[in-house]
Coordinates of C-alpha atoms in Angstrom, one line a residue:
Chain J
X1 CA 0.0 0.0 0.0
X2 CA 0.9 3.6 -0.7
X3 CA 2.6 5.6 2.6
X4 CA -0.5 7.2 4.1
X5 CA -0.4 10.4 5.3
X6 CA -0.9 11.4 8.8
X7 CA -2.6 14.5 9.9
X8 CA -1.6 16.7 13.1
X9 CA -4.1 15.3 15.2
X10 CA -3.1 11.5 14.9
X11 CA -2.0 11.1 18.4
X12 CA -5.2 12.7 19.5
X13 CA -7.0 10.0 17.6
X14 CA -5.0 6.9 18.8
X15 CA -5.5 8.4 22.5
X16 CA -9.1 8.6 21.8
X17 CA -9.3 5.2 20.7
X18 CA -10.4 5.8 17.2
X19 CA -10.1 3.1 14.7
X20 CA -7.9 4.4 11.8
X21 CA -8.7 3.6 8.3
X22 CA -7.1 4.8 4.8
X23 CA -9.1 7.4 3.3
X24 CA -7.6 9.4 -0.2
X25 CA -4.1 8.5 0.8
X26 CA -4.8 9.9 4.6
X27 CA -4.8 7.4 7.9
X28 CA -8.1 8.8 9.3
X29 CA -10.4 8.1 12.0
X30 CA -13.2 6.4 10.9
X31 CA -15.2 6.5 14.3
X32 CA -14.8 7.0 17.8
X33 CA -17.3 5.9 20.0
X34 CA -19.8 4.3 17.0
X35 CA -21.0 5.6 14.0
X36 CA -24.3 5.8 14.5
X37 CA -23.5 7.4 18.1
X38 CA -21.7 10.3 16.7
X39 CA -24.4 10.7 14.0
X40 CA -26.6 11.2 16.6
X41 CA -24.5 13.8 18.3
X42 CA -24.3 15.8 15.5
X43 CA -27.9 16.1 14.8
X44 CA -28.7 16.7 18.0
X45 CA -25.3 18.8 19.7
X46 CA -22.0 19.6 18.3
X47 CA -19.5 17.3 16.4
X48 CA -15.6 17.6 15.9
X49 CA -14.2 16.7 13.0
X50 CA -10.7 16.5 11.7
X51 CA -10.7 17.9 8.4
X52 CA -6.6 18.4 8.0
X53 CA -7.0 16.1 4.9
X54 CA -8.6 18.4 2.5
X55 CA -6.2 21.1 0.4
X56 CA -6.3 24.7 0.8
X57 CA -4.6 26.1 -2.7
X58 CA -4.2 30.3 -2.2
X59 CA -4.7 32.9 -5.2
X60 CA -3.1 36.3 -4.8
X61 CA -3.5 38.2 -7.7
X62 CA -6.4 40.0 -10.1
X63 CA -9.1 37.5 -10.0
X64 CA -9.9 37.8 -14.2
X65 CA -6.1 39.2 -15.5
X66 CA -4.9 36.5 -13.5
X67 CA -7.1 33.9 -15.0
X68 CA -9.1 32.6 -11.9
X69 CA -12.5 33.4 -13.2
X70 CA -12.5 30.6 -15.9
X71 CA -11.3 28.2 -14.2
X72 CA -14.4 26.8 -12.9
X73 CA -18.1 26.3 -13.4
X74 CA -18.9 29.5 -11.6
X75 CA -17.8 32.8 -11.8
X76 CA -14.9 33.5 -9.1
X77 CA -15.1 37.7 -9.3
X78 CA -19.3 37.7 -8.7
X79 CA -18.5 36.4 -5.3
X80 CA -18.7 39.0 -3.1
X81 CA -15.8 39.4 -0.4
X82 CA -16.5 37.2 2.5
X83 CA -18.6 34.8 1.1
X84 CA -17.9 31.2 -0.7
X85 CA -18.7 29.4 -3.8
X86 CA -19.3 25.5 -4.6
X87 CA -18.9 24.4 -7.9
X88 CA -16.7 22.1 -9.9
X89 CA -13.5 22.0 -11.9
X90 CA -14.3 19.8 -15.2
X91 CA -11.9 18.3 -17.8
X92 CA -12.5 19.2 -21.5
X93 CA -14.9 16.0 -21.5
X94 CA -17.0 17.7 -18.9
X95 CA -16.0 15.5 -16.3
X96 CA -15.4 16.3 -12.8
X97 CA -11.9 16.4 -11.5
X98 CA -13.2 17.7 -8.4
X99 CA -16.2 19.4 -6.0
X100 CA -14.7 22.3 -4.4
X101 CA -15.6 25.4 -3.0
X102 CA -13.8 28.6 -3.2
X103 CA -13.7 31.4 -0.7
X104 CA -13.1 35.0 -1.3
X105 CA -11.0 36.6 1.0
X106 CA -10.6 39.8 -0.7
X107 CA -10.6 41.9 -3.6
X108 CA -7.4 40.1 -4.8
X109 CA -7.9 37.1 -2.9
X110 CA -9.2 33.4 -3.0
X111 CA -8.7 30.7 -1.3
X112 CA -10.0 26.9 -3.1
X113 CA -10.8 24.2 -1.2
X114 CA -10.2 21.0 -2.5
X115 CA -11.0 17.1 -1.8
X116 CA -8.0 15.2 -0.1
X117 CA -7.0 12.1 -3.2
X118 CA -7.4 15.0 -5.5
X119 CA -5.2 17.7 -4.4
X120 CA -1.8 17.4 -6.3
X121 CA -4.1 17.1 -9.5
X122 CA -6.4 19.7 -8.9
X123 CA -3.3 22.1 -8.1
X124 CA -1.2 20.9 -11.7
X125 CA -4.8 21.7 -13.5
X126 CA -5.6 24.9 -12.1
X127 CA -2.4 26.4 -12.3
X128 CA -2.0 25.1 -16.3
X129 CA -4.9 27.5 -16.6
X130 CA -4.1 30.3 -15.1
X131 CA -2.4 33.1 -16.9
X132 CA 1.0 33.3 -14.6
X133 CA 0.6 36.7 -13.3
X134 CA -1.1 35.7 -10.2
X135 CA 0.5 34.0 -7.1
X136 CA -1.0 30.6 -6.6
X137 CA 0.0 28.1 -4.0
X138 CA -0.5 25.0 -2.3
X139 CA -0.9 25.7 1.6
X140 CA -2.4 22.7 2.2
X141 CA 0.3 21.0 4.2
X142 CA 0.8 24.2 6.5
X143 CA -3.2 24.7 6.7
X144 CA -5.2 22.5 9.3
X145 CA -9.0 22.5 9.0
X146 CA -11.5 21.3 11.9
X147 CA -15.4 21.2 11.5
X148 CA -17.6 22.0 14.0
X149 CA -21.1 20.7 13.0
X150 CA -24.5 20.5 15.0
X151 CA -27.7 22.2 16.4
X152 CA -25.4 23.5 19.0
X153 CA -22.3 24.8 17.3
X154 CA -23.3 28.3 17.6
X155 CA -23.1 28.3 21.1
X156 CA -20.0 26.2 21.4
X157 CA -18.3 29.3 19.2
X158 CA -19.7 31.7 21.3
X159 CA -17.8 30.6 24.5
X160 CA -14.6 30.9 22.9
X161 CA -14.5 33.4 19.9
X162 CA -15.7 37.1 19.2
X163 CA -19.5 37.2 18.0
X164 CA -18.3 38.2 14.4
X165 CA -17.1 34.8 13.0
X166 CA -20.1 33.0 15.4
X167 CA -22.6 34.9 14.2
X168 CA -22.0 34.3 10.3
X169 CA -24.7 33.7 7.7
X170 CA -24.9 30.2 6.1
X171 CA -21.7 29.8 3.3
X172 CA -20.4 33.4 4.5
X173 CA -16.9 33.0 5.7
X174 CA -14.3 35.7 7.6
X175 CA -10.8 36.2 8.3
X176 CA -10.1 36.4 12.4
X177 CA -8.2 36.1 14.7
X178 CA -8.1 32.0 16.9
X179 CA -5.9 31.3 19.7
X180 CA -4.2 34.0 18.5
X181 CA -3.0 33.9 15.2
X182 CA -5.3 34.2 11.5
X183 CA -7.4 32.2 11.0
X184 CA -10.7 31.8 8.5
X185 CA -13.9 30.6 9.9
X186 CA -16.9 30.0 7.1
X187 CA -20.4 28.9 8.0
X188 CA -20.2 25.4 6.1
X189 CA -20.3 22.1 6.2
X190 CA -20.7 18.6 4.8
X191 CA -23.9 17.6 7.1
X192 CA -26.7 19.6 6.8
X193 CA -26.4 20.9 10.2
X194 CA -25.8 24.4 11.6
X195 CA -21.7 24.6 11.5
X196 CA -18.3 26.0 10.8
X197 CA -15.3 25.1 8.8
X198 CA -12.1 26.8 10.3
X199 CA -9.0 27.3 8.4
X200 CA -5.5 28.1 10.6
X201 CA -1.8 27.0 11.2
X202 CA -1.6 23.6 11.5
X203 CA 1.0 24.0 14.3
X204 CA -2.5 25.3 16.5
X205 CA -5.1 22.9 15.5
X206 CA -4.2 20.4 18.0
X207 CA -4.6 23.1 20.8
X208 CA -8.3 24.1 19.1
X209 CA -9.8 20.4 18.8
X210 CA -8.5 20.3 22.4
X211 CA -10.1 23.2 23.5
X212 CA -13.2 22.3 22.1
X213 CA -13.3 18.7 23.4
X214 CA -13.0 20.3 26.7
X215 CA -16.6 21.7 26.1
X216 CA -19.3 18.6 26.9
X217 CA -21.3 19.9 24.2
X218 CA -18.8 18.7 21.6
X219 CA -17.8 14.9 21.1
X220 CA -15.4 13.9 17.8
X221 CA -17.1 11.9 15.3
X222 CA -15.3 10.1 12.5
X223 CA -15.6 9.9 8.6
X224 CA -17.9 7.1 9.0
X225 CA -20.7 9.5 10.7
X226 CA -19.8 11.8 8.2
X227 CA -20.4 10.2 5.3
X228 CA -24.2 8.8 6.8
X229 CA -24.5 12.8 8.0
X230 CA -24.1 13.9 4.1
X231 CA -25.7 11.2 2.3
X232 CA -28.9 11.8 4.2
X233 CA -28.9 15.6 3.1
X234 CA -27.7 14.5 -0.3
X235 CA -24.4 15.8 -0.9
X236 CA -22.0 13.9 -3.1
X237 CA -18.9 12.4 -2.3
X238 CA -15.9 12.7 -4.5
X239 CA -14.9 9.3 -6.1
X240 CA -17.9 7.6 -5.2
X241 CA -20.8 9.5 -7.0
X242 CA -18.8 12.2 -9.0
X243 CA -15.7 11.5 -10.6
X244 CA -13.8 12.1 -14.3
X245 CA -16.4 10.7 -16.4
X246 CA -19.6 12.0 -14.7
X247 CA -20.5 15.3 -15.8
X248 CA -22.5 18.0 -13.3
X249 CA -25.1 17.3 -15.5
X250 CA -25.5 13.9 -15.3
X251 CA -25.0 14.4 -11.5
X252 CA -27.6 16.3 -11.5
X253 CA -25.7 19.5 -10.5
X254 CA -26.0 22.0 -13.0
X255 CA -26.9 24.6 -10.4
X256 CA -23.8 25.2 -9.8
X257 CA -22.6 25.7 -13.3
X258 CA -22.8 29.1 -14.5
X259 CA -23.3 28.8 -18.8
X260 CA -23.2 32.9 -18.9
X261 CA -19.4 32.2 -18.4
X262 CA -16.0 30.4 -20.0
X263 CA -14.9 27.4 -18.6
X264 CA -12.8 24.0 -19.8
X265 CA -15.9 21.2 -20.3
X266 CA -18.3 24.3 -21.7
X267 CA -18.4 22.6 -24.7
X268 CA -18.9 19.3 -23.7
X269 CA -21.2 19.8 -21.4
X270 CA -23.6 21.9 -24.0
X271 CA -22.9 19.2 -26.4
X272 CA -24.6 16.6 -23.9
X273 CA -27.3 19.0 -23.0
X274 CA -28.3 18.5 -26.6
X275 CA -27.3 15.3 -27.8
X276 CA -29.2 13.7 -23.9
X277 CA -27.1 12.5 -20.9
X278 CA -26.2 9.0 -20.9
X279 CA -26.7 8.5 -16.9
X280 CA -28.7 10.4 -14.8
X281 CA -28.7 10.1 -11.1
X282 CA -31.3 8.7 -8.9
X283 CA -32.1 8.9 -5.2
X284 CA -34.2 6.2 -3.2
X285 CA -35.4 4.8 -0.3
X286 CA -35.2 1.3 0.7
X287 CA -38.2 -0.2 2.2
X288 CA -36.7 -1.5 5.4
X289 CA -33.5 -1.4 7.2
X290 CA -31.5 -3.3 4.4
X291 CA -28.5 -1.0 3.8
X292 CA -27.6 -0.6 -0.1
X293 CA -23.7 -0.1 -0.8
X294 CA -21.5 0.8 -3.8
X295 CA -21.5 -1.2 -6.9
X296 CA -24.6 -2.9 -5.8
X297 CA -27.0 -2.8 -9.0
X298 CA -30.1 -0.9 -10.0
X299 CA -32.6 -3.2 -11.2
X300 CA -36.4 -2.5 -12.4
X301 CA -37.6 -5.7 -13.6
X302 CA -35.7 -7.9 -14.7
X303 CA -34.0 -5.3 -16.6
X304 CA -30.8 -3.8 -14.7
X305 CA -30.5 -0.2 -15.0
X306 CA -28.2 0.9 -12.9
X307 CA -25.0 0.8 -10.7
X308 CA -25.2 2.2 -6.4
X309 CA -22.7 4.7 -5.9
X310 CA -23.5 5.6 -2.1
X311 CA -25.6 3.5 0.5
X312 CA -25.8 3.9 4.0
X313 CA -28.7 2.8 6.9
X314 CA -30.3 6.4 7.6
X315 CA -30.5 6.2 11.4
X316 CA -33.3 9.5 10.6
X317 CA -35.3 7.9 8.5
X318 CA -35.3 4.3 10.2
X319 CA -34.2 2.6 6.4
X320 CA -32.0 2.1 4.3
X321 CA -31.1 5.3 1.1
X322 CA -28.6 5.7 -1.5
X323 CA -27.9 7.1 -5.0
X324 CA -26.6 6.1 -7.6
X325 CA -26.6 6.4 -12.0
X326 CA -29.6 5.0 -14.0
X327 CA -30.4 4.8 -17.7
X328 CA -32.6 8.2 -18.1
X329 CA -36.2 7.5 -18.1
X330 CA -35.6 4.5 -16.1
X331 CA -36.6 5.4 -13.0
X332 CA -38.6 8.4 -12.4
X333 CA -40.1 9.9 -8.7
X334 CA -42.0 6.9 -7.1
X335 CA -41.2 4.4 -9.1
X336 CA -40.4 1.0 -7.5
X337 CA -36.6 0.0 -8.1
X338 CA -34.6 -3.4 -7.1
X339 CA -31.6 -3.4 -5.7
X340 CA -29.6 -6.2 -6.1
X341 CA -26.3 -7.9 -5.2
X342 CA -25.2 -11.5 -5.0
X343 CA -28.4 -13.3 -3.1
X344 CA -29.5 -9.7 -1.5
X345 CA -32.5 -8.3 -3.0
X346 CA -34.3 -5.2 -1.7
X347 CA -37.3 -3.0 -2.9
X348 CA -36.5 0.7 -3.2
X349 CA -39.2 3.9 -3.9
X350 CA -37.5 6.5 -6.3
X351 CA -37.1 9.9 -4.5
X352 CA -36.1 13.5 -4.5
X353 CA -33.0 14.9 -2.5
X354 CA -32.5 15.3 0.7
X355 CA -33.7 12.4 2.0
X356 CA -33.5 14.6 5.5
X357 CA -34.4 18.0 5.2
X358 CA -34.7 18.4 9.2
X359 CA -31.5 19.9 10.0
X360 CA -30.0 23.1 11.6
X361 CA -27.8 24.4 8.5
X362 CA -29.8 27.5 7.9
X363 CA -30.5 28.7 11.6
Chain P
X1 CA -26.0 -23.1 31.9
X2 CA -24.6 -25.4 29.1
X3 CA -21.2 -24.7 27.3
X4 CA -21.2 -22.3 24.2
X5 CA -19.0 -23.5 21.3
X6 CA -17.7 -21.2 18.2
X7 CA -17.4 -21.4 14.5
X8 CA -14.1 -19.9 12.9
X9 CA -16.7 -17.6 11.3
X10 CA -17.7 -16.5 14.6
X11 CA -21.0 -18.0 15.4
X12 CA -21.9 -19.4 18.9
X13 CA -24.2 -22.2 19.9
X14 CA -25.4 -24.0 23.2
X15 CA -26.9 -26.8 23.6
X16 CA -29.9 -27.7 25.7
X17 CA -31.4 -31.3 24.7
X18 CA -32.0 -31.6 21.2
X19 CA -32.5 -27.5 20.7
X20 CA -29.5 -25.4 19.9
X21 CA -29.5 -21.6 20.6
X22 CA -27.1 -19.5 17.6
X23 CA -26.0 -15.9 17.5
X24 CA -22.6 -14.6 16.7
X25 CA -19.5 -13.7 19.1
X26 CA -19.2 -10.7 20.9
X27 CA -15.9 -10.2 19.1
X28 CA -18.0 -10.8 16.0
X29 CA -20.7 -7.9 16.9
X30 CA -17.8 -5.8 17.7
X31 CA -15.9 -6.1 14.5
X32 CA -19.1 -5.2 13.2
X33 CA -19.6 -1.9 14.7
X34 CA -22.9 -0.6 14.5
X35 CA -25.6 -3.2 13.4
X36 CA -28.7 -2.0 11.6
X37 CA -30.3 -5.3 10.3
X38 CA -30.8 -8.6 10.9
X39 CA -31.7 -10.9 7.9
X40 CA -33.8 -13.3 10.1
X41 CA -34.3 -17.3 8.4
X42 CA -37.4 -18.3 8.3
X43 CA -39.3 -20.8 10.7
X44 CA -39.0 -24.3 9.7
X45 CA -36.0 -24.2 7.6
X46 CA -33.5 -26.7 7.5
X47 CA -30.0 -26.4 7.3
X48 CA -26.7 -28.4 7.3
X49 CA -23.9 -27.4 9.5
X50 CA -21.9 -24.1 8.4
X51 CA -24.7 -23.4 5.9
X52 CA -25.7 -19.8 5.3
X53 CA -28.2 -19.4 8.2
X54 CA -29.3 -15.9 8.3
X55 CA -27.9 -12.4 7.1
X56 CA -26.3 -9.8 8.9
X57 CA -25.7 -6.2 8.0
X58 CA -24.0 -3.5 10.3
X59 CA -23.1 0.6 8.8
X60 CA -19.8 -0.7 7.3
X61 CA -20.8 -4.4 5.7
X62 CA -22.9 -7.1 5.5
X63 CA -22.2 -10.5 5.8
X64 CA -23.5 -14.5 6.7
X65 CA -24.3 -15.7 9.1
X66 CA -23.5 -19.8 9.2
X67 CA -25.6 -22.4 11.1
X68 CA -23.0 -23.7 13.8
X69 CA -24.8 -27.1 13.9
X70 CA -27.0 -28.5 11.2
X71 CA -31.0 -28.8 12.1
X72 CA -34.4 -27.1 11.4
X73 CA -35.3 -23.6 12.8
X74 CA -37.8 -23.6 15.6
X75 CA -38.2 -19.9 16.6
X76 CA -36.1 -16.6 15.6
X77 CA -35.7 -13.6 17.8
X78 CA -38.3 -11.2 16.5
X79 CA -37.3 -8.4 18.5
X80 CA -34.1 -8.1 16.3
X81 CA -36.0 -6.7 13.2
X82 CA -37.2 -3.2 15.4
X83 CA -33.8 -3.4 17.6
X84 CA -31.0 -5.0 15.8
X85 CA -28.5 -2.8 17.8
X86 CA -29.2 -5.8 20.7
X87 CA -26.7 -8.0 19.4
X88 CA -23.9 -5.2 19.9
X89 CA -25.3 -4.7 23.3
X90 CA -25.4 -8.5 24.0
X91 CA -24.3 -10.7 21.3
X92 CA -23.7 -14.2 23.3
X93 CA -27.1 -13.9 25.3
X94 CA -30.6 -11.2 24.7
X95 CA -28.8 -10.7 20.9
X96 CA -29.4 -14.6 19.9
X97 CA -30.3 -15.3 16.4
X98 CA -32.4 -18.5 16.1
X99 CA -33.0 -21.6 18.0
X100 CA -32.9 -25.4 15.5
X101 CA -34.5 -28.5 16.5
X102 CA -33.2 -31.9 16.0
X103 CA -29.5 -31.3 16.2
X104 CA -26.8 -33.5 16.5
X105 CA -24.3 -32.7 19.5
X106 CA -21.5 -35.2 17.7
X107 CA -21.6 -31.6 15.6
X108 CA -19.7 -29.9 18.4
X109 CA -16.8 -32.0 17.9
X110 CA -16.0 -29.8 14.6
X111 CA -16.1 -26.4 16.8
X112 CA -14.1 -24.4 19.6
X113 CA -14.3 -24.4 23.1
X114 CA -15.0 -20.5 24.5
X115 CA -10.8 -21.4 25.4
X116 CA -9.6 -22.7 21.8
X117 CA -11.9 -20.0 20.6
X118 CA -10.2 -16.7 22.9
X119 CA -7.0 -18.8 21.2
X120 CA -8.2 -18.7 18.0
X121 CA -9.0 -14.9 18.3
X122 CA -5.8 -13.6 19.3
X123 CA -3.9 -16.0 16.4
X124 CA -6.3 -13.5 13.7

């Protein structure tokens, strides 16, 4: 196996006796206490999360002379100072090389967020397209990020930080000032509760996950929890259900790509918009606790449609959910779809996303 | 109380007359992590020893689960399908699977002891 990378927090994850798994070339913690424990915590309190995997890339320069704004699927200089952006950056096929969202710090200033597997990529393809007369770098190693995620994150941030960077609007973000040195703080998240993502030096994230541990309100929670926390809101995960040969379109995603604008995959993507998508994703529920899984197949009939590209149980809804990439036409709202793999065979209603719409995020 | 034997898949079973009690190993339901559904057999099924019994899925896999003794199922625990988290809680006693009639105890002779078992565990 490749060497896996470990993040600054590793001893804090062994102490806590985490079990460690490999996760986009990272050791990570995959849960703590239990999965469905921490979900639970972070629907109804606050979570910790070690986010240290993901790359932060840094753009210093004019935002359009520089070549920034064409980049991705959305327009970079529309984003007003202090508030962020999701969208994708495609290949010329329209495929996704990754999800990201970018931050604008200032005038002159962006920050882009990346996935972890995809960072040395994403940094090679975005700087081929910029123009050279920016400053772009890779600050991922030197940049730690912790999530704080749940009903009562608010209040958590309020006993240790000024009311500015506490009291931010959903996907507005702010430079400030943690345990003394910059940091960024941006109301986001990955689990469709109320929360934060904060950005500083990775020499002081293992004093802030500390610090907030030391708060009852707040227990860690692993990737595991995560990943049932954003499948149940709907989110996609990188690799799983969105990857080089799945366009936003097909993904059904194409919110959050901006056609009033130049970007690589333009082309392709208008070319697909007219000659019809050959996936589309579907969402569903699973009529009893029967948990679907990748590669699993998507069957009406006898006829198999489909391939699963996330499953999980939903400890919300009581069942099992999952997504995944049909034939279009083959499985519209409410229609009854098998899922099937090996011996396992189990009866799933077609849905619409989220499958849980309860959550804090907007509060 | 009669004396539990194990499967190298990690089943249990005891013993009592001609009625065996099956579930799978605390060290099993641990490995496991969180357990979310229990594929249940259905009464009056027979099976041979280390036969697929029943199904077993947990939030990161599912798997078999194999008859530890060959026989015909008598009575499943029912609570499982509304609280399937039991068998983490207590996998060798309230988290049992199913009970078969008409087993054979010359059967044991091809398991583990609880001791060769805890051996067997820390040789994984």
């Amino acid at each position: 196996m490749e060497n896996l990378k470990d993040t600054p927090l590793y001893d804090e994850h062994v102490r806590l006796g985490a079990l460690m798994a490999p996760f986009g070339g990272w050791n990570m913690p995959i849960q703590y206490e239990g999965i469905i424990a921490e979900h639970k915590w972070c629907r109804e309190k606050a979570a910790l999360f070690d986010i240290c995997h993901m790359g932060e890339f840094l753009y210093k320069g004019d935002i359009v002379g520089g070549g920034l704004e064409d980049v991705f699927t959305f327009s970079v200089k529309s984003i007003p100072v202090g508030r962020s952006r999701y969208g994708f950056l495609l290949n010329d096929e329209g495929g996704i090389i990754d999800d990201l969202i970018v931050f604008r710090l200032a005038e002159d200033e962006a920050m882009v967020v990346t996935n972890a597997a995809t960072i040395d990529n994403d940094f090679a393809v975005i700087a081929s397209r910029l123009s050279g007369r920016a400053n772009f770098t890779d600050i991922s190693a030197e940049t730690a990020k912790l999530d704080l995620q749940g009903p009562l994150a608010r209040e958590v941030m309020s006993r240790f930080f000024d009311p500015e960077p506490c009291n931010l609007p959903y996907f507005r973000s702010t430079k400030t000032t943690i345990l003394g040195v910059e940091a960024i703080v941006s109301r986001t998240g990955y689990t469709g509760e109320l929360g934060y993502e904060i950005f500083l030096p990775a020499t002081r994230v293992k004093e802030l996950w500390q610090l907030f541990l030391a708060d009852e309100r707040v227990k860690p929670a692993g990737l595991g929890a995560r990943d049932v926390l954003r499948l149940e809101v709907g989110y996609s995960l990188y690799g799983s259900d969105i990857d080089e040969v799945t366009t936003p379109l097909e993904a059904g995603l194409e919110a959050f790509v901006n056609f009033d604008k130049e970007f690589v995959g333009k082309a392709a993507l208008l070319h697909q918009q007219k000659a019809g998508l050959a996936k589309v994703k579907a969402a569903f529920r699973v009529g009893s606790r029967r948990s679907p899984r990748h590669h699993y197949e998507i069957c009406t009939g006898d006829d198999t449609v489909g391939t699963v590209t996330s499953g999980v149980f939903s400890p919300m809804l009581g069942c099992g959910i999952g997504i995944g990439f049909v034939r279009p036409g083959s499985a519209p709202l409410g229609a009854t779809l098998t899922i099937r793999h090996e011996k396992v065979n189990m009866e799933a209603e077609v849905v619409e996303l989220p499958f849980y719409a309860g959550g804090s995020l907007r509060s | 109380m009669s004396e539990t034997y194990f499967t190298k898949e990690h089943e249990w079973v005891r013993i009592d007359g001609s009625t065996a009690t099956v579930g799978i190993s605390e060290h099993a339901a641990h490995e496991l992590g969180d357990i979310t559904f229990i594929e249940l057999p259905q009464t009056g099924k027979t099976v041979k020893q280390f036969d697929v019994l029943a199904g077993i899925e947990s939030v990161k896999a599912a798997s078999d689960i194999y008859a530890p003794v060959s026989g015909t199922v008598s009575a499943v625990n029912d609570g499982l399908n509304d609280a399937p988290e039991v068998v983490n809680e207590s996998a060798e006693d309230a988290g049992w699977i199913a009970k078969l009639e008409g087993v054979d105890a010359a059967e044991l002779s091809n398991l583990m002891t609880r001791a060769q078992y805890d051996e067997y565990l820390k040789s994984l």
